[in-house]
mmCIF file of C-alpha atoms in Angstrom:
data_model
loop_
_atom_site.group_PDB
_atom_site.id
_atom_site.type_symbol
_atom_site.label_atom_id
_atom_site.label_comp_id
_atom_site.label_asym_id
_atom_site.label_seq_id
_atom_site.Cartn_x
_atom_site.Cartn_y
_atom_site.Cartn_z
ATOM 1 C CA UNK A 2 12.508 174.914 191.397
ATOM 2 C CA UNK A 3 14.772 172.776 193.589
ATOM 3 C CA UNK A 4 17.451 170.485 192.302
ATOM 4 C CA UNK A 5 19.332 168.065 194.509
ATOM 5 C CA UNK A 6 22.981 167.388 193.673
ATOM 6 C CA UNK A 7 24.241 164.371 191.825
ATOM 7 C CA UNK A 8 23.391 161.097 193.685
ATOM 8 C CA UNK A 9 21.087 163.259 195.878
ATOM 9 C CA UNK A 10 18.526 161.418 197.954
ATOM 10 C CA UNK A 11 15.471 163.019 199.466
ATOM 11 C CA UNK A 12 13.698 161.314 202.438
ATOM 12 C CA UNK A 13 10.779 162.995 204.103
ATOM 13 C CA UNK A 14 10.776 161.610 207.666
ATOM 14 C CA UNK A 15 8.076 163.862 209.138
ATOM 15 C CA UNK A 16 5.920 166.820 208.317
ATOM 16 C CA UNK A 17 4.493 168.001 204.964
ATOM 17 C CA UNK A 18 6.553 169.111 202.043
ATOM 18 C CA UNK A 19 4.277 171.440 200.010
ATOM 19 C CA UNK A 20 5.354 171.979 196.392
ATOM 20 C CA UNK A 21 3.124 175.010 195.991
ATOM 21 C CA UNK A 22 3.398 175.134 192.180
ATOM 22 C CA UNK A 23 7.127 174.268 192.142
ATOM 23 C CA UNK A 24 9.269 171.435 190.794
ATOM 24 C CA UNK A 25 11.702 169.288 192.650
ATOM 25 C CA UNK A 26 14.247 167.195 190.730
ATOM 26 C CA UNK A 27 15.828 164.396 192.759
ATOM 27 C CA UNK A 28 18.918 162.914 191.081
ATOM 28 C CA UNK A 29 18.792 159.839 193.295
ATOM 29 C CA UNK A 30 16.036 158.104 195.304
ATOM 30 C CA UNK A 31 13.035 159.686 196.905
ATOM 31 C CA UNK A 32 11.133 158.310 199.894
ATOM 32 C CA UNK A 33 8.552 159.133 202.503
ATOM 33 C CA UNK A 34 8.855 157.519 205.947
ATOM 34 C CA UNK A 35 7.397 157.788 209.330
ATOM 35 C CA UNK A 36 4.810 160.609 209.176
ATOM 36 C CA UNK A 37 6.284 162.445 206.152
ATOM 37 C CA UNK A 38 4.026 163.288 203.257
ATOM 38 C CA UNK A 39 4.385 165.363 200.112
ATOM 39 C CA UNK A 40 1.559 167.811 199.078
ATOM 40 C CA UNK A 41 0.867 168.116 195.358
ATOM 41 C CA UNK A 42 -2.348 170.045 194.836
ATOM 42 C CA UNK A 43 -1.468 172.428 192.003
ATOM 43 C CA UNK A 44 -1.300 171.419 188.354
ATOM 44 C CA UNK A 45 2.240 172.845 188.099
ATOM 45 C CA UNK A 46 3.592 170.785 191.041
ATOM 46 C CA UNK A 47 6.153 168.209 189.860
ATOM 47 C CA UNK A 48 8.443 165.667 191.573
ATOM 48 C CA UNK A 49 10.999 164.298 189.065
ATOM 49 C CA UNK A 50 12.831 161.234 190.499
ATOM 50 C CA UNK A 51 15.883 159.821 188.606
ATOM 51 C CA UNK A 52 16.094 156.883 191.054
ATOM 52 C CA UNK A 53 13.504 154.843 192.988
ATOM 53 C CA UNK A 54 10.462 156.260 194.645
ATOM 54 C CA UNK A 55 9.247 154.685 197.842
ATOM 55 C CA UNK A 56 6.131 155.878 199.635
ATOM 56 C CA UNK A 57 6.083 154.484 203.177
ATOM 57 C CA UNK A 58 5.204 157.561 205.205
ATOM 58 C CA UNK A 59 2.059 159.145 206.455
ATOM 59 C CA UNK A 60 -1.516 159.143 204.999
ATOM 60 C CA UNK A 61 -1.337 160.882 201.587
ATOM 61 C CA UNK A 62 -5.163 161.001 201.119
ATOM 62 C CA UNK A 63 -6.035 164.451 199.865
ATOM 63 C CA UNK A 64 -2.335 165.458 199.429
ATOM 64 C CA UNK A 65 -1.859 164.039 195.861
ATOM 65 C CA UNK A 66 -4.682 165.687 193.945
ATOM 66 C CA UNK A 67 -2.794 167.440 191.118
ATOM 67 C CA UNK A 68 0.655 167.651 189.533
ATOM 68 C CA UNK A 69 3.159 165.199 188.110
ATOM 69 C CA UNK A 70 5.320 162.465 189.599
ATOM 70 C CA UNK A 71 7.881 161.137 187.112
ATOM 71 C CA UNK A 72 9.914 158.048 188.164
ATOM 72 C CA UNK A 73 12.923 156.688 186.271
ATOM 73 C CA UNK A 74 13.538 153.773 188.768
ATOM 74 C CA UNK A 75 11.259 151.463 190.711
ATOM 75 C CA UNK A 76 8.106 152.509 192.555
ATOM 76 C CA UNK A 77 6.966 150.979 195.886
ATOM 77 C CA UNK A 78 4.106 151.789 198.199
ATOM 78 C CA UNK A 79 4.704 150.400 201.698
ATOM 79 C CA UNK A 80 2.254 150.227 204.562
ATOM 80 C CA UNK A 81 4.896 150.814 207.284
ATOM 81 C CA UNK A 82 3.085 153.824 208.805
ATOM 82 C CA UNK A 83 -0.129 154.189 206.775
ATOM 83 C CA UNK A 84 -2.000 151.896 204.374
ATOM 84 C CA UNK A 85 -2.780 155.036 202.404
ATOM 85 C CA UNK A 86 0.821 156.184 201.977
ATOM 86 C CA UNK A 87 0.173 156.788 198.200
ATOM 87 C CA UNK A 88 -3.414 157.759 197.583
ATOM 88 C CA UNK A 89 -3.468 159.882 194.336
ATOM 89 C CA UNK A 90 -6.686 161.420 193.156
ATOM 90 C CA UNK A 91 -8.270 163.982 190.765
ATOM 91 C CA UNK A 92 -5.599 165.341 188.402
ATOM 92 C CA UNK A 93 -2.523 163.711 189.802
ATOM 93 C CA UNK A 94 -0.467 161.804 187.188
ATOM 94 C CA UNK A 95 2.424 159.335 187.561
ATOM 95 C CA UNK A 96 4.690 158.734 184.632
ATOM 96 C CA UNK A 97 7.250 155.888 184.358
ATOM 97 C CA UNK A 98 10.048 156.867 182.037
ATOM 98 C CA UNK A 99 13.253 155.075 182.804
ATOM 99 C CA UNK A 100 15.405 153.512 180.131
ATOM 100 C CA UNK A 101 15.796 150.055 181.907
ATOM 101 C CA UNK A 102 13.389 147.624 183.555
ATOM 102 C CA UNK A 103 11.134 149.166 186.201
ATOM 103 C CA UNK A 104 8.932 147.631 188.772
ATOM 104 C CA UNK A 105 5.929 148.935 190.739
ATOM 105 C CA UNK A 106 4.311 147.464 193.769
ATOM 106 C CA UNK A 107 1.605 148.270 196.344
ATOM 107 C CA UNK A 108 1.646 146.705 199.773
ATOM 108 C CA UNK A 109 -2.026 147.885 200.053
ATOM 109 C CA UNK A 110 -3.716 148.363 196.646
ATOM 110 C CA UNK A 111 -7.085 148.956 198.338
ATOM 111 C CA UNK A 112 -6.133 152.087 200.265
ATOM 112 C CA UNK A 113 -3.293 153.329 197.984
ATOM 113 C CA UNK A 114 -3.470 153.676 194.212
ATOM 114 C CA UNK A 115 -2.503 155.741 191.111
ATOM 115 C CA UNK A 116 -5.069 158.155 189.653
ATOM 116 C CA UNK A 117 -3.516 158.529 186.179
ATOM 117 C CA UNK A 118 -0.546 156.377 185.053
ATOM 118 C CA UNK A 119 1.507 156.630 181.982
ATOM 119 C CA UNK A 120 4.368 154.553 180.686
ATOM 120 C CA UNK A 121 6.686 156.546 178.468
ATOM 121 C CA UNK A 122 9.822 154.530 177.906
ATOM 122 C CA UNK A 123 12.273 154.167 175.074
ATOM 123 C CA UNK A 124 13.449 150.737 176.258
ATOM 124 C CA UNK A 125 12.876 148.285 179.118
ATOM 125 C CA UNK A 126 9.661 146.895 180.578
ATOM 126 C CA UNK A 127 7.514 147.846 183.512
ATOM 127 C CA UNK A 128 6.375 144.967 185.754
ATOM 128 C CA UNK A 129 3.547 145.431 188.234
ATOM 129 C CA UNK A 130 1.709 143.577 190.908
ATOM 130 C CA UNK A 131 -1.654 142.477 189.392
ATOM 131 C CA UNK A 132 -4.083 145.152 190.536
ATOM 132 C CA UNK A 133 -7.730 145.587 189.575
ATOM 133 C CA UNK A 134 -7.700 149.176 188.314
ATOM 134 C CA UNK A 135 -11.507 149.421 188.873
ATOM 135 C CA UNK A 136 -11.529 148.340 192.485
ATOM 136 C CA UNK A 137 -7.913 148.663 193.562
ATOM 137 C CA UNK A 138 -7.774 144.920 194.450
ATOM 138 C CA UNK A 139 -5.150 142.393 193.609
ATOM 139 C CA UNK A 140 -6.219 139.858 191.026
ATOM 140 C CA UNK A 141 -5.237 136.251 191.470
ATOM 141 C CA UNK A 142 -2.905 135.098 188.722
ATOM 142 C CA UNK A 143 -3.942 131.918 187.062
ATOM 143 C CA UNK A 144 -2.113 128.754 188.112
ATOM 144 C CA UNK A 145 0.458 127.555 185.625
ATOM 145 C CA UNK A 146 0.723 123.965 184.390
ATOM 146 C CA UNK A 147 4.053 122.226 183.851
ATOM 147 C CA UNK A 148 4.548 123.752 180.421
ATOM 148 C CA UNK A 149 4.170 127.261 181.868
ATOM 149 C CA UNK A 150 0.796 127.848 180.296
ATOM 150 C CA UNK A 151 -1.990 129.334 182.429
ATOM 151 C CA UNK A 152 -4.809 126.979 183.477
ATOM 152 C CA UNK A 153 -7.999 128.990 182.749
#
């Protein structure tokens, strides 16, 4: 188990960080960038992020197959280096559990997606880009009329 100090920030710039059945607690923000990826393939792998989590690094396909990602802040997938910078599969689970408002967004919801997602909050809302969970595609939001009601 690894714990970063208060206001600790972890940024993976390159290479692979393999959790290998361990837990990492980040008291600040977590990010992947450039070619950096995190490998979570065991059920006991866990990344607990008290701040924001940004995945903008290398191709995560095949690297997020098990374990737990818990995020207390915002979540963002960016296509800076790879369109598949967050491609969870199999037994990988992402939990949103902050106390305030949280947002999640995907720059490429076709090549990056959650496998299992859970919202476990005592307060605050989670807002997300409209994504078709079956196909990983963005859904077009209905146009709103002058009264703010959707035109169907």
